[in-house]
Amino acid sequence: MKTPNTLSFSAKLIAILIVPLVAFIVVTGYLIYSSYTEKQDIEQLKVLPEFSVSASALVHELQIERGLSAGYLGSKGEKFSNQLSSHTPNTDERLAEFNTYIASNDPAAFHPSIRGTLEHIKSELSKLPTVRSNIRNQSISLAEGVSYFTKLNADVLNLIVTLSIKSDNMAISRPALASANFMLAKELSGIIRAVLTGAFSNDKFAPGMRDKLLTLAAKQENYFTDFKRFADNKSIDIFNKQENSPVFSETSKMRETARNNIGGGFGIDANHWFQAQTNKINILKKVEDELTQTTLRKMEALSAAASKAIWLNSIIGLAVIVLTLFMSTSLIRRLSLESKTMTNALEEISSGNLTERDYKYKTPSFTALTSMQRKLIDVNTAIGEVTHTVRSSSKEIAQSNMSLAQRAEEQGRNLENTASAMKQITATVRLNAEKLQQGNQLSAEAHKHANDGQEIVKKAVSAMAEINEDSKKIEEIINVIDEIAFQTNLLALNAAVEAARAGEQGRGFAVVASEVRNLAQRSANAAQEIKALIEESVRKVESGSTLVNTSGESLGQIVGAVTKVSKVIAEVTSAGEEQSVGVGQINQSVLKLDEVNQQNTVMVEEVAVSSRILEEQAKELEQLISFYKVNSEPSSHEVQSATHSQPERRSANRPWDDAEKAPKKENPEPAKSSNDDQVWKSFG
């Protein structure tokens, strides 16, 4: 079973065209079917205006007979007897036409839902002779007689309305609904004629007839409003023109007179009213016939349009299908030839023939094919040239790699000597670093002792300051004692004066005062001596404080000097350690460089082998390229091979000579190798 991927190019084109062609056929068929269905619906709906003509003619005569019967019954047989007798044949004639139409064009055959209503109408029409006989004998009331005709007319008109709403086509249903509403309004005019004929015959309304008149007038106005809503402007203009006629004005005045005189006494002749209202109904009948004819003409036009659409869609669809098949066949034939030519050209290319051809087809595909051939020729030529260049270069690379391997071995020996010297330097640097570490420790101890001495001096200065403060306080106390002695001496002097004044009685008191004065004097002298001693102590303490402060400053300078020495020793120690680490790293790098150099030597030898392999592969590639034929001439790479049969001598200036002269990059990228990337990264 063939799949879409295995189908031929022509089969794929046919498959692509089938889908839109089938879709077009389906759409065209649907349009034709829709037009045919619409035509069938219109043919069925044509029953409506034809039935309306026959039914409305019967209803019109029944309306007149209803009015005459109402006048006859209302006047107790005194009026309208002759008119009723002469009109009965007209009704019978329309009834016969109606029955004939029903027999030959049964509406129920197209609309089964109305069969029950139609049978009911036939049954009621069969009662017409009996009702007429009862009216002649006046064995039936006015209300019963009018009710029979009214119900019969209502059934017929409702059947017309039912047929009007069967269509979904608004172009048909709107005029049909307009005609139906107009017929209902005309029917109410007949009922109003019958009601007022009876009222004018008796010169008063029968019970309930006035209210019925008002109801009928309101319903009629609603029907006329609906008629104007569905009818076209031409039909409305016809009705408006007749509505303004003298007959309409006269009947409206008589109806207003009857409506305004509730108790009777109208003063209107019943025959005159009947004739005037009949004339109005006849005018309405003409408008009704015009509406029916308008509906029928629209149906004929729609039916003709549907037939035209059927033929037009059929012709267009057939023409498009034939044209599509013709163009598709031509296109498929041409595309098949192009595809075959394209296939042959590709087979020639696959067989190695790149000779340019002038294709008769100038489509983008063949333009692209020609461009591809030219590009393949250019690529083939370029590959041949590159292959020869690669072959020659690989020889020189192999020679250069051998020379590089020799220099790498010599560099390895130099690196071994350098590594031995670096080991000795490393040992010396480590010894210096250890000595500097010891000096740094001794400097730290001296710095600690200097700091301790400075702290002791600070404490001595603080103690001397406290002694100085205490001496000042003692001096203040001595001043107080001196002041007390002075006051005591003064009091003793005053006491001696008072004792002298007292004479003999104050002699004992004078002795005491003298002793107190002596004691005060001695206290003052002692206080002066103590004060002198204290002042001398304060001077000595201040001198000691000055000396201690000087010692503290000297110790501070010593501490600063020791600190600087410690920092210098620490920096020298750190530098020595860094130097030791650096020398160790240099030593490791030299060892690593020696290892990498050994690996490079091995890799250079491998590259030399790869170069020889590359040279052999270049020879094979030249043989493969020679498979293609280009314009029946030897390819350019073959010419190049003949021209460069002897390898060229490369310039004495090697690439690495320029590399040594060129400025070094800050961050050179490591060389890459598929064999050992990590080695080359370390080397970089």
XYZ file of C-alpha atoms in Angstrom:
684
model
C 0.000 0.000 0.000
C 1.354 3.361 -1.022
C 1.807 6.080 1.568
C 1.950 9.854 0.913
C 5.750 9.639 1.035
C 5.851 6.975 -1.706
C 3.366 8.603 -4.106
C 4.635 10.022 -7.373
C 4.757 13.756 -7.944
C 1.726 13.623 -10.278
C -0.244 11.582 -7.756
C 0.535 14.106 -5.033
C -0.648 16.979 -7.251
C -3.861 15.106 -8.036
C -4.385 14.423 -4.315
C -3.882 18.116 -3.547
C -6.397 19.172 -6.235
C -9.031 16.607 -5.251
C -9.782 18.221 -1.883
C -10.650 21.765 -3.122
C -12.404 20.320 -6.198
C -14.600 18.070 -4.072
C -15.238 20.969 -1.692
C -16.262 23.180 -4.631
C -18.572 20.461 -5.974
C -20.158 20.077 -2.527
C -20.657 23.843 -2.146
C -22.056 24.171 -5.672
C -24.362 21.217 -5.074
C -25.505 22.782 -1.821
C -26.266 26.089 -3.573
C -28.208 24.293 -6.316
C -30.063 22.222 -3.734
C -30.857 25.341 -1.680
C -32.229 27.110 -4.771
C -34.236 24.013 -5.694
C -35.627 23.739 -2.159
C -36.509 27.432 -2.201
C -38.320 27.002 -5.525
C -40.247 24.025 -4.138
C -41.220 26.038 -1.063
C -42.387 28.909 -3.253
C -44.451 26.535 -5.409
C -46.083 25.219 -2.245
C -46.627 28.737 -0.905
C -48.303 29.775 -4.166
C -51.268 27.872 -2.775
C -51.686 30.752 -0.287
C -52.589 33.607 -2.690
C -54.584 31.270 -4.933
C -56.485 29.960 -1.927
C -56.845 33.507 -0.599
C -58.493 34.659 -3.850
C -61.119 31.920 -3.689
C -61.592 32.082 0.092
C -61.758 35.878 0.279
C -64.359 35.949 -2.511
C -66.492 33.501 -0.523
C -65.971 35.453 2.705
C -66.919 38.684 0.954
C -70.255 37.241 -0.199
C -70.857 35.668 3.218
C -70.207 39.074 4.805
C -72.873 40.668 2.578
C -75.318 37.845 3.295
C -74.578 38.217 7.020
C -75.410 41.909 6.863
C -78.625 41.327 4.911
C -79.620 38.532 7.278
C -78.976 40.799 10.272
C -81.151 43.500 8.736
C -83.871 41.009 7.892
C -83.925 39.501 11.392
C -83.596 42.883 13.072
C -86.624 44.263 11.160
C -88.714 41.151 11.844
C -88.780 40.355 8.128
C -89.988 43.757 7.072
C -86.744 44.868 5.400
C -83.989 43.382 3.197
C -86.133 40.452 2.093
C -85.653 41.116 -1.608
C -81.956 41.965 -1.259
C -81.366 38.757 0.698
C -83.139 36.661 -1.898
C -81.226 38.245 -4.776
C -77.826 37.915 -3.055
C -78.082 34.264 -2.112
C -77.147 33.049 -5.640
C -73.953 35.143 -5.489
C -72.910 33.382 -2.302
C -73.758 29.987 -3.787
C -71.661 30.767 -6.861
C -68.603 31.702 -4.763
C -69.179 28.639 -2.589
C -69.171 26.409 -5.652
C -65.914 28.000 -6.862
C -64.396 27.499 -3.414
C -65.376 23.825 -3.310
C -64.060 23.319 -6.831
C -60.686 24.864 -5.880
C -60.458 22.748 -2.741
C -61.199 19.623 -4.729
C -58.526 20.324 -7.380
C -55.916 22.095 -5.204
C -56.069 20.683 -1.730
C -53.991 23.015 0.554
C -53.820 20.247 3.131
C -51.691 18.212 0.716
C -48.917 20.802 1.162
C -49.708 21.649 4.789
C -51.174 18.603 6.583
C -51.566 20.579 9.808
C -54.554 22.544 8.386
C -56.539 19.488 7.334
C -58.627 19.526 10.503
C -59.492 23.208 10.099
C -60.391 22.696 6.435
C -62.702 19.786 7.275
C -64.364 21.912 9.950
C -64.994 24.706 7.411
C -66.543 22.210 4.981
C -68.778 20.942 7.767
C -69.923 24.461 8.651
C -70.571 25.327 4.994
C -72.820 22.279 4.713
C -75.066 23.883 7.385
C -75.614 27.019 5.272
C -78.971 25.912 3.705
C -80.396 25.111 7.127
C -79.288 28.464 8.563
C -80.839 30.293 5.593
C -84.123 28.462 6.091
C -84.158 29.370 9.775
C -83.473 33.011 8.907
C -86.344 33.066 6.397
C -88.663 31.517 8.958
C -87.263 33.819 11.652
C -86.810 30.749 13.844
C -83.304 31.885 14.742
C -82.288 34.926 16.752
C -80.327 37.831 15.355
C -77.317 36.956 17.498
C -77.336 33.304 16.434
C -77.641 34.176 12.752
C -74.841 36.735 12.859
C -72.707 34.398 14.999
C -72.920 31.589 12.410
C -71.640 33.751 9.576
C -69.047 35.424 11.829
C -67.573 32.119 13.047
C -67.567 30.689 9.530
C -65.749 33.741 8.156
C -63.351 33.688 11.108
C -62.451 30.037 10.424
C -61.739 30.771 6.771
C -59.685 33.866 7.586
C -57.744 32.055 10.333
C -56.907 29.361 7.796
C -55.478 32.070 5.518
C -53.456 33.464 8.447
C -52.154 29.964 9.257
C -50.959 29.526 5.683
C -49.329 32.984 5.816
C -47.065 32.132 8.740
C -45.899 28.800 7.255
C -43.130 30.484 5.246
C -39.733 31.430 6.671
C -39.092 33.641 3.638
C -39.694 37.225 4.786
C -40.166 38.388 1.191
C -43.277 36.167 1.054
C -44.445 36.117 4.665
C -44.592 39.920 5.067
C -47.055 40.606 2.188
C -48.973 37.446 3.161
C -49.323 38.685 6.743
C -50.321 42.113 5.456
C -53.081 40.514 3.340
C -54.235 38.360 6.262
C -54.500 41.349 8.629
C -56.320 43.325 5.945
C -58.807 40.470 5.447
C -59.435 40.314 9.196
C -60.023 44.074 9.280
C -62.397 43.748 6.298
C -64.213 40.937 8.102
C -64.745 43.228 11.076
C -66.205 45.827 8.693
C -68.752 43.196 7.660
C -69.558 42.405 11.289
C -69.937 46.119 12.060
C -72.263 46.373 9.047
C -74.418 43.541 10.425
C -74.468 44.969 13.983
C -75.441 48.487 12.912
C -77.931 47.227 10.301
C -79.857 45.527 13.098
C -79.499 48.582 15.344
C -80.638 51.031 12.655
C -83.543 48.747 11.717
C -84.850 48.846 15.328
C -83.539 52.403 15.874
C -81.789 51.114 18.985
C -79.060 48.736 20.131
C -79.911 45.248 21.221
C -78.469 44.334 24.629
C -74.644 44.216 24.469
C -74.476 45.305 20.843
C -73.064 48.756 21.540
C -70.153 47.303 23.535
C -69.607 44.790 20.765
C -69.502 47.675 18.262
C -66.785 49.426 20.285
C -64.776 46.201 20.596
C -65.043 45.519 16.878
C -63.904 49.059 16.033
C -60.836 48.716 18.310
C -59.895 45.316 16.838
C -60.305 46.660 13.306
C -57.940 49.534 14.081
C -55.335 47.059 15.394
C -55.629 44.929 12.249
C -55.174 47.977 10.032
C -52.079 48.937 12.103
C -50.585 45.442 11.639
C -51.432 45.624 7.945
C -49.427 48.850 7.584
C -46.536 47.283 9.539
C -46.163 44.344 7.124
C -47.331 45.888 3.825
C -45.061 47.662 1.355
C -45.329 51.391 0.675
C -47.308 50.915 -2.544
C -50.051 48.905 -0.803
C -50.182 51.401 2.069
C -50.558 54.280 -0.391
C -53.467 52.489 -2.117
C -55.205 51.965 1.213
C -54.576 55.523 2.436
C -56.019 56.899 -0.810
C -59.218 54.848 -0.391
C -59.396 55.637 3.331
C -59.754 59.339 2.508
C -62.614 58.719 0.040
C -66.197 60.110 0.726
C -67.560 56.601 1.294
C -65.198 56.028 4.256
C -66.057 59.457 5.674
C -69.815 58.828 5.405
C -69.708 55.423 7.116
C -67.426 56.802 9.847
C -69.962 59.583 10.605
C -72.883 57.117 10.819
C -70.809 54.857 13.084
C -69.938 57.797 15.341
C -73.646 58.743 15.527
C -74.542 55.233 16.635
C -71.709 55.186 19.175
C -72.697 58.525 20.708
C -76.459 57.737 21.026
C -76.551 55.049 23.634
C -80.354 55.014 24.027
C -81.142 54.867 20.316
C -82.967 57.389 18.123
C -80.249 57.372 15.491
C -82.383 58.722 12.641
C -80.410 56.675 10.083
C -82.051 54.492 7.457
C -80.833 50.920 7.731
C -80.866 50.420 3.949
C -78.782 53.546 3.470
C -76.287 52.383 6.078
C -76.133 48.918 4.586
C -75.499 50.238 1.107
C -72.852 52.715 2.253
C -70.996 50.120 4.348
C -71.278 47.634 1.469
C -69.662 50.170 -0.846
C -66.868 50.561 1.704
C -66.400 46.802 1.929
C -66.328 46.571 -1.865
C -63.530 49.144 -1.881
C -61.691 47.117 0.753
C -62.231 44.048 -1.418
C -60.463 45.780 -4.300
C -57.537 46.628 -2.035
C -57.549 43.043 -0.792
C -57.430 41.705 -4.337
C -54.534 44.039 -5.120
C -52.639 42.775 -2.066
C -53.260 39.181 -3.105
C -52.007 39.888 -6.610
C -48.938 41.640 -5.179
C -48.127 38.557 -3.097
C -48.668 36.319 -6.098
C -46.382 38.469 -8.286
C -43.645 38.381 -5.631
C -43.907 34.610 -5.442
C -43.660 34.348 -9.228
C -40.589 36.619 -9.175
C -38.961 34.611 -6.370
C -39.733 31.360 -8.161
C -38.170 32.716 -11.356
C -35.130 33.923 -9.372
C -34.757 30.488 -7.763
C -34.942 28.806 -11.186
C -32.374 31.257 -12.509
C -30.108 30.558 -9.529
C -30.395 26.815 -10.180
C -29.365 27.203 -13.819
C -26.702 29.821 -13.057
C -25.102 27.778 -10.265
C -25.225 24.651 -12.413
C -23.617 26.358 -15.416
C -20.976 28.147 -13.328
C -20.210 25.020 -11.315
C -19.903 22.863 -14.422
C -17.741 25.483 -16.158
C -15.455 25.821 -13.143
C -15.127 22.043 -12.795
C -14.332 21.580 -16.505
C -11.888 24.505 -16.477
C -10.273 23.225 -13.285
C -9.863 19.738 -14.705
C -8.419 21.110 -17.966
C -5.970 23.445 -16.212
C -5.075 20.800 -13.632
C -4.355 18.232 -16.341
C -2.149 20.688 -18.234
C -0.387 21.775 -15.069
C 0.175 18.206 -13.881
C 1.567 17.213 -17.308
C 3.956 20.174 -17.330
C 5.019 19.684 -13.708
C 5.556 15.974 -14.358
C 7.882 16.785 -17.272
C 9.738 19.318 -15.135
C 10.000 16.792 -12.308
C 11.338 14.143 -14.693
C 13.890 16.578 -16.122
C 14.899 17.586 -12.596
C 15.275 13.922 -11.590
C 17.481 13.166 -14.604
C 19.660 16.191 -13.862
C 20.097 15.137 -10.233
C 20.982 11.599 -11.325
C 23.675 13.035 -13.624
C 25.070 15.061 -10.725
C 25.017 12.017 -8.429
C 26.945 10.057 -11.077
C 29.694 12.700 -10.973
C 28.824 14.731 -14.060
C 28.808 18.437 -13.125
C 28.755 19.685 -16.723
C 26.528 22.767 -17.019
C 23.392 22.428 -19.163
C 20.924 24.925 -20.586
C 17.502 23.768 -19.361
C 14.431 24.841 -21.354
C 12.490 25.403 -18.138
C 13.216 28.755 -16.510
C 11.372 28.138 -13.262
C 12.951 29.022 -9.884
C 13.657 25.315 -9.273
C 15.780 24.966 -12.421
C 17.426 28.316 -11.747
C 18.352 27.005 -8.301
C 19.580 23.731 -9.885
C 21.851 25.620 -12.291
C 23.124 27.758 -9.410
C 23.764 24.601 -7.372
C 25.781 23.044 -10.219
C 27.916 26.170 -10.491
C 28.466 26.218 -6.754
C 29.375 22.509 -6.771
C 31.893 23.195 -9.541
C 33.375 26.062 -7.529
C 33.407 23.970 -4.351
C 34.960 21.019 -6.179
C 37.695 23.253 -7.585
C 38.286 24.926 -4.219
C 38.439 21.575 -2.412
C 41.016 20.339 -4.933
C 43.178 23.387 -4.382
C 42.808 23.175 -0.605
C 43.568 19.452 -0.672
C 46.812 20.048 -2.547
C 47.728 22.838 -0.146
C 46.966 20.594 2.846
C 49.090 17.839 1.366
C 52.070 20.157 0.844
C 51.620 21.819 4.230
C 51.394 18.502 6.060
C 54.858 17.570 4.753
C 56.351 20.807 6.024
C 54.513 20.437 9.347
C 56.013 16.970 9.809
C 59.523 18.311 9.155
C 58.960 21.254 11.492
C 57.648 18.941 14.226
C 60.766 16.820 14.095
C 62.927 19.922 14.497
C 60.666 21.073 17.320
C 61.053 17.705 19.055
C 64.846 18.053 19.024
C 64.683 21.553 20.526
C 62.217 20.299 23.132
C 64.700 17.616 24.236
C 67.450 20.225 24.575
C 65.099 22.467 26.540
C 64.314 19.522 28.839
C 67.988 19.127 29.732
C 68.252 22.847 30.519
C 65.179 22.604 32.715
C 66.722 19.737 34.695
C 69.792 21.883 35.473
C 67.567 24.797 36.423
C 65.542 22.563 38.750
C 68.729 21.413 40.561
C 69.855 25.033 41.121
C 66.395 25.999 42.339
C 66.495 23.259 44.976
C 69.682 24.788 46.498
C 68.185 28.293 46.444
C 65.057 26.928 48.119
C 67.086 25.434 50.998
C 68.967 28.740 51.563
C 65.765 30.774 51.531
C 64.140 28.410 54.035
C 67.141 28.780 56.439
C 66.957 32.598 56.224
C 63.241 32.442 56.876
C 63.802 30.373 60.037
C 66.428 32.865 61.373
C 64.113 35.777 60.671
C 61.355 33.944 62.513
C 63.580 33.640 65.611
C 64.493 37.360 65.419
C 60.839 38.195 65.161
C 60.099 36.203 68.340
C 62.921 37.975 70.303
C 61.685 41.354 69.087
C 58.202 40.458 70.264
C 59.528 39.601 73.764
C 61.448 42.925 73.988
C 58.348 44.751 72.882
C 56.368 43.013 75.624
C 58.925 43.955 78.376
C 58.992 47.584 77.191
C 55.225 47.713 77.343
C 55.276 46.269 80.881
C 57.798 48.958 82.014
C 55.681 51.664 80.448
C 52.639 50.390 82.345
C 54.598 50.468 85.661
C 55.724 54.063 84.992
C 52.130 55.020 84.238
C 51.076 53.531 87.596
C 53.907 55.441 89.426
C 52.854 58.705 87.780
C 49.296 58.015 88.853
C 50.408 57.311 92.462
C 52.523 60.520 92.586
C 49.523 62.459 91.337
C 47.402 60.991 94.128
C 50.093 61.905 96.748
C 50.144 65.429 95.351
C 46.381 65.670 95.686
C 46.491 64.340 99.272
C 49.224 66.877 100.174
C 47.046 69.670 98.887
C 44.170 68.422 101.034
C 46.456 68.250 104.144
C 47.578 71.809 103.404
C 43.965 72.903 103.323
C 43.330 71.174 106.690
C 46.388 72.910 108.226
C 45.077 76.227 106.950
C 41.829 75.509 108.757
C 43.742 74.638 111.967
C 45.768 77.859 111.627
C 42.545 79.808 111.216
C 41.073 78.116 114.300
C 44.232 78.959 116.315
C 43.976 82.560 115.173
C 40.357 82.772 116.216
C 41.131 81.045 119.535
C 43.936 83.526 120.215
C 41.600 86.387 119.407
C 38.946 84.983 121.745
C 41.556 84.506 124.520
C 42.663 88.113 124.086
C 39.081 89.303 124.366
C 38.599 87.118 127.435
C 41.719 88.623 129.063
C 40.409 92.127 128.411
C 37.073 91.226 129.951
C 38.826 89.580 132.927
C 40.877 92.764 133.486
C 37.685 94.746 133.528
C 36.195 92.386 136.031
C 39.075 92.954 138.386
C 39.520 90.549 141.182
C 36.581 88.413 140.175
C 37.955 87.819 136.744
C 41.450 86.922 137.734
C 40.946 83.190 137.509
C 39.279 83.573 134.170
C 42.220 85.682 132.974
C 44.633 82.857 133.883
C 42.578 80.387 131.839
C 42.397 82.828 128.946
C 46.162 83.236 129.061
C 46.675 79.488 128.916
C 44.264 79.167 126.039
C 46.079 81.935 124.228
C 49.392 80.131 124.740
C 47.943 76.908 123.431
C 46.512 78.713 120.409
C 49.872 80.271 119.759
C 51.625 76.941 119.989
C 49.012 75.366 117.681
C 49.540 78.138 115.139
C 53.298 77.653 115.266
C 52.953 73.877 114.843
C 50.589 74.387 111.966
C 53.059 76.708 110.274
C 55.810 74.131 110.633
C 53.607 71.330 109.270
C 52.582 73.561 106.370
C 56.207 74.250 105.569
C 56.975 70.523 105.643
C 53.951 69.755 103.445
C 54.935 72.404 100.914
C 58.419 70.934 100.797
C 56.903 67.448 100.270
C 54.677 68.794 97.485
C 57.672 70.304 95.748
C 59.541 67.026 96.018
C 56.496 65.067 94.792
C 56.125 67.397 91.809
C 59.817 66.976 91.031
C 59.412 63.187 91.320
C 56.346 63.302 89.051
C 58.325 65.243 86.473
C 61.095 62.656 86.584
C 58.594 59.788 86.381
C 56.844 61.430 83.410
C 60.181 61.862 81.704
C 60.925 58.176 82.354
C 57.485 57.270 80.925
C 58.132 59.256 77.779
C 61.525 57.606 77.390
C 59.943 54.172 77.832
C 57.256 55.131 75.294
C 59.924 56.051 72.768
C 61.664 52.758 73.525
C 58.356 50.883 72.992
C 57.804 52.736 69.694
C 61.280 51.905 68.505
C 60.848 48.275 69.554
C 57.480 48.188 67.747
C 59.030 49.538 64.565
C 61.831 47.030 64.818
C 59.264 44.258 65.357
C 57.293 45.388 62.304
C 60.427 45.517 60.187
C 61.471 42.070 61.392
C 57.910 40.782 60.795
C 57.889 42.227 57.295
C 61.284 40.757 56.586
C 60.071 37.428 57.994
C 56.894 37.581 55.885
C 58.912 38.503 52.825
C 61.252 35.633 53.566
C 58.316 33.236 53.881
C 56.776 34.554 50.664
C 60.154 34.277 49.001
C 60.417 30.724 50.258
C 56.904 29.933 48.969
C 57.650 31.700 45.680
C 60.907 29.836 45.221
C 59.069 26.613 46.038
C 56.421 27.442 43.445
C 59.104 28.301 40.910
C 60.721 25.002 41.673
C 57.387 23.200 41.214
C 56.742 25.138 37.992
C 60.152 24.211 36.675
C 59.453 20.572 37.513
C 56.026 20.815 35.922
C 57.514 22.597 32.917
C 60.019 19.805 32.588
C 57.193 17.263 32.744
C 55.127 19.215 30.195
C 58.166 19.557 27.959
C 58.570 15.787 28.003
C 54.890 15.370 27.132
C 55.241 17.979 24.379
C 58.105 15.998 22.941
C 55.874 12.940 22.776
C 52.997 14.952 21.321
C 55.222 16.563 18.685
C 56.190 13.093 17.560
C 52.503 12.133 17.454
C 51.713 15.288 15.445
C 54.438 14.345 13.008
C 52.783 10.957 12.555
C 49.388 12.678 12.164
C 50.873 14.975 9.529
C 52.014 11.998 7.505
C 48.532 10.457 7.868
C 46.987 13.784 6.808
C 49.194 13.794 3.733
C 47.964 10.317 2.798
C 44.319 11.340 3.384
C 44.848 14.422 1.201
C 46.000 12.103 -1.589
C 42.825 10.026 -1.151
C 40.685 13.194 -1.168
C 42.291 14.282 -4.452
C 41.340 10.925 -5.923
C 37.728 11.340 -4.681
C 37.441 14.869 -6.103
C 38.670 13.629 -9.473
C 35.423 11.560 -9.623
C 33.467 14.687 -10.700
C 33.634 15.874 -14.290
C 33.459 19.622 -14.791
C 32.573 20.810 -18.330
C 34.515 17.853 -19.841
C 37.803 19.490 -18.760
C 40.300 18.487 -16.070
C 39.463 20.106 -12.778
C 41.607 22.922 -11.543
C 42.941 20.860 -8.668
C 44.357 18.347 -11.146
C 46.172 21.192 -12.890
C 47.404 22.359 -9.522
C 48.625 18.841 -8.739
C 50.613 18.756 -11.963
C 52.018 22.225 -11.377
C 53.032 21.520 -7.785
C 54.440 18.043 -8.226
C 57.555 19.206 -6.381
C 56.993 20.423 -2.804
C 57.699 24.072 -2.233
C 60.502 25.246 0.006
C 59.053 27.188 2.881
C 60.602 30.486 3.854
C 63.406 30.474 6.329
C 61.292 32.731 8.498
C 59.352 30.239 10.604
C 56.099 31.193 12.311
C 57.666 30.953 15.731
C 60.296 33.534 14.741
C 57.574 36.157 14.290
C 55.839 34.943 17.434
C 58.992 35.608 19.480
C 59.239 39.152 18.080
C 55.528 39.914 18.587
C 54.389 41.403 21.922
C 53.093 38.834 24.352
C 49.390 38.789 25.231
C 48.354 39.387 28.809
C 46.114 36.303 28.993
C 47.120 33.886 26.225
C 44.582 31.110 25.689
C 45.874 27.564 26.236
C 46.486 25.466 23.174
C 43.912 22.734 22.586
C 44.541 19.140 21.677
C 42.100 16.304 21.229
C 44.694 13.925 22.730
C 45.490 15.645 26.008
C 43.728 18.963 26.684
C 44.903 19.182 30.293
C 48.587 18.988 29.309
C 48.259 21.807 26.833
C 46.297 23.945 29.336
C 49.117 23.487 31.866
C 51.656 24.385 29.222
C 49.706 27.589 28.423
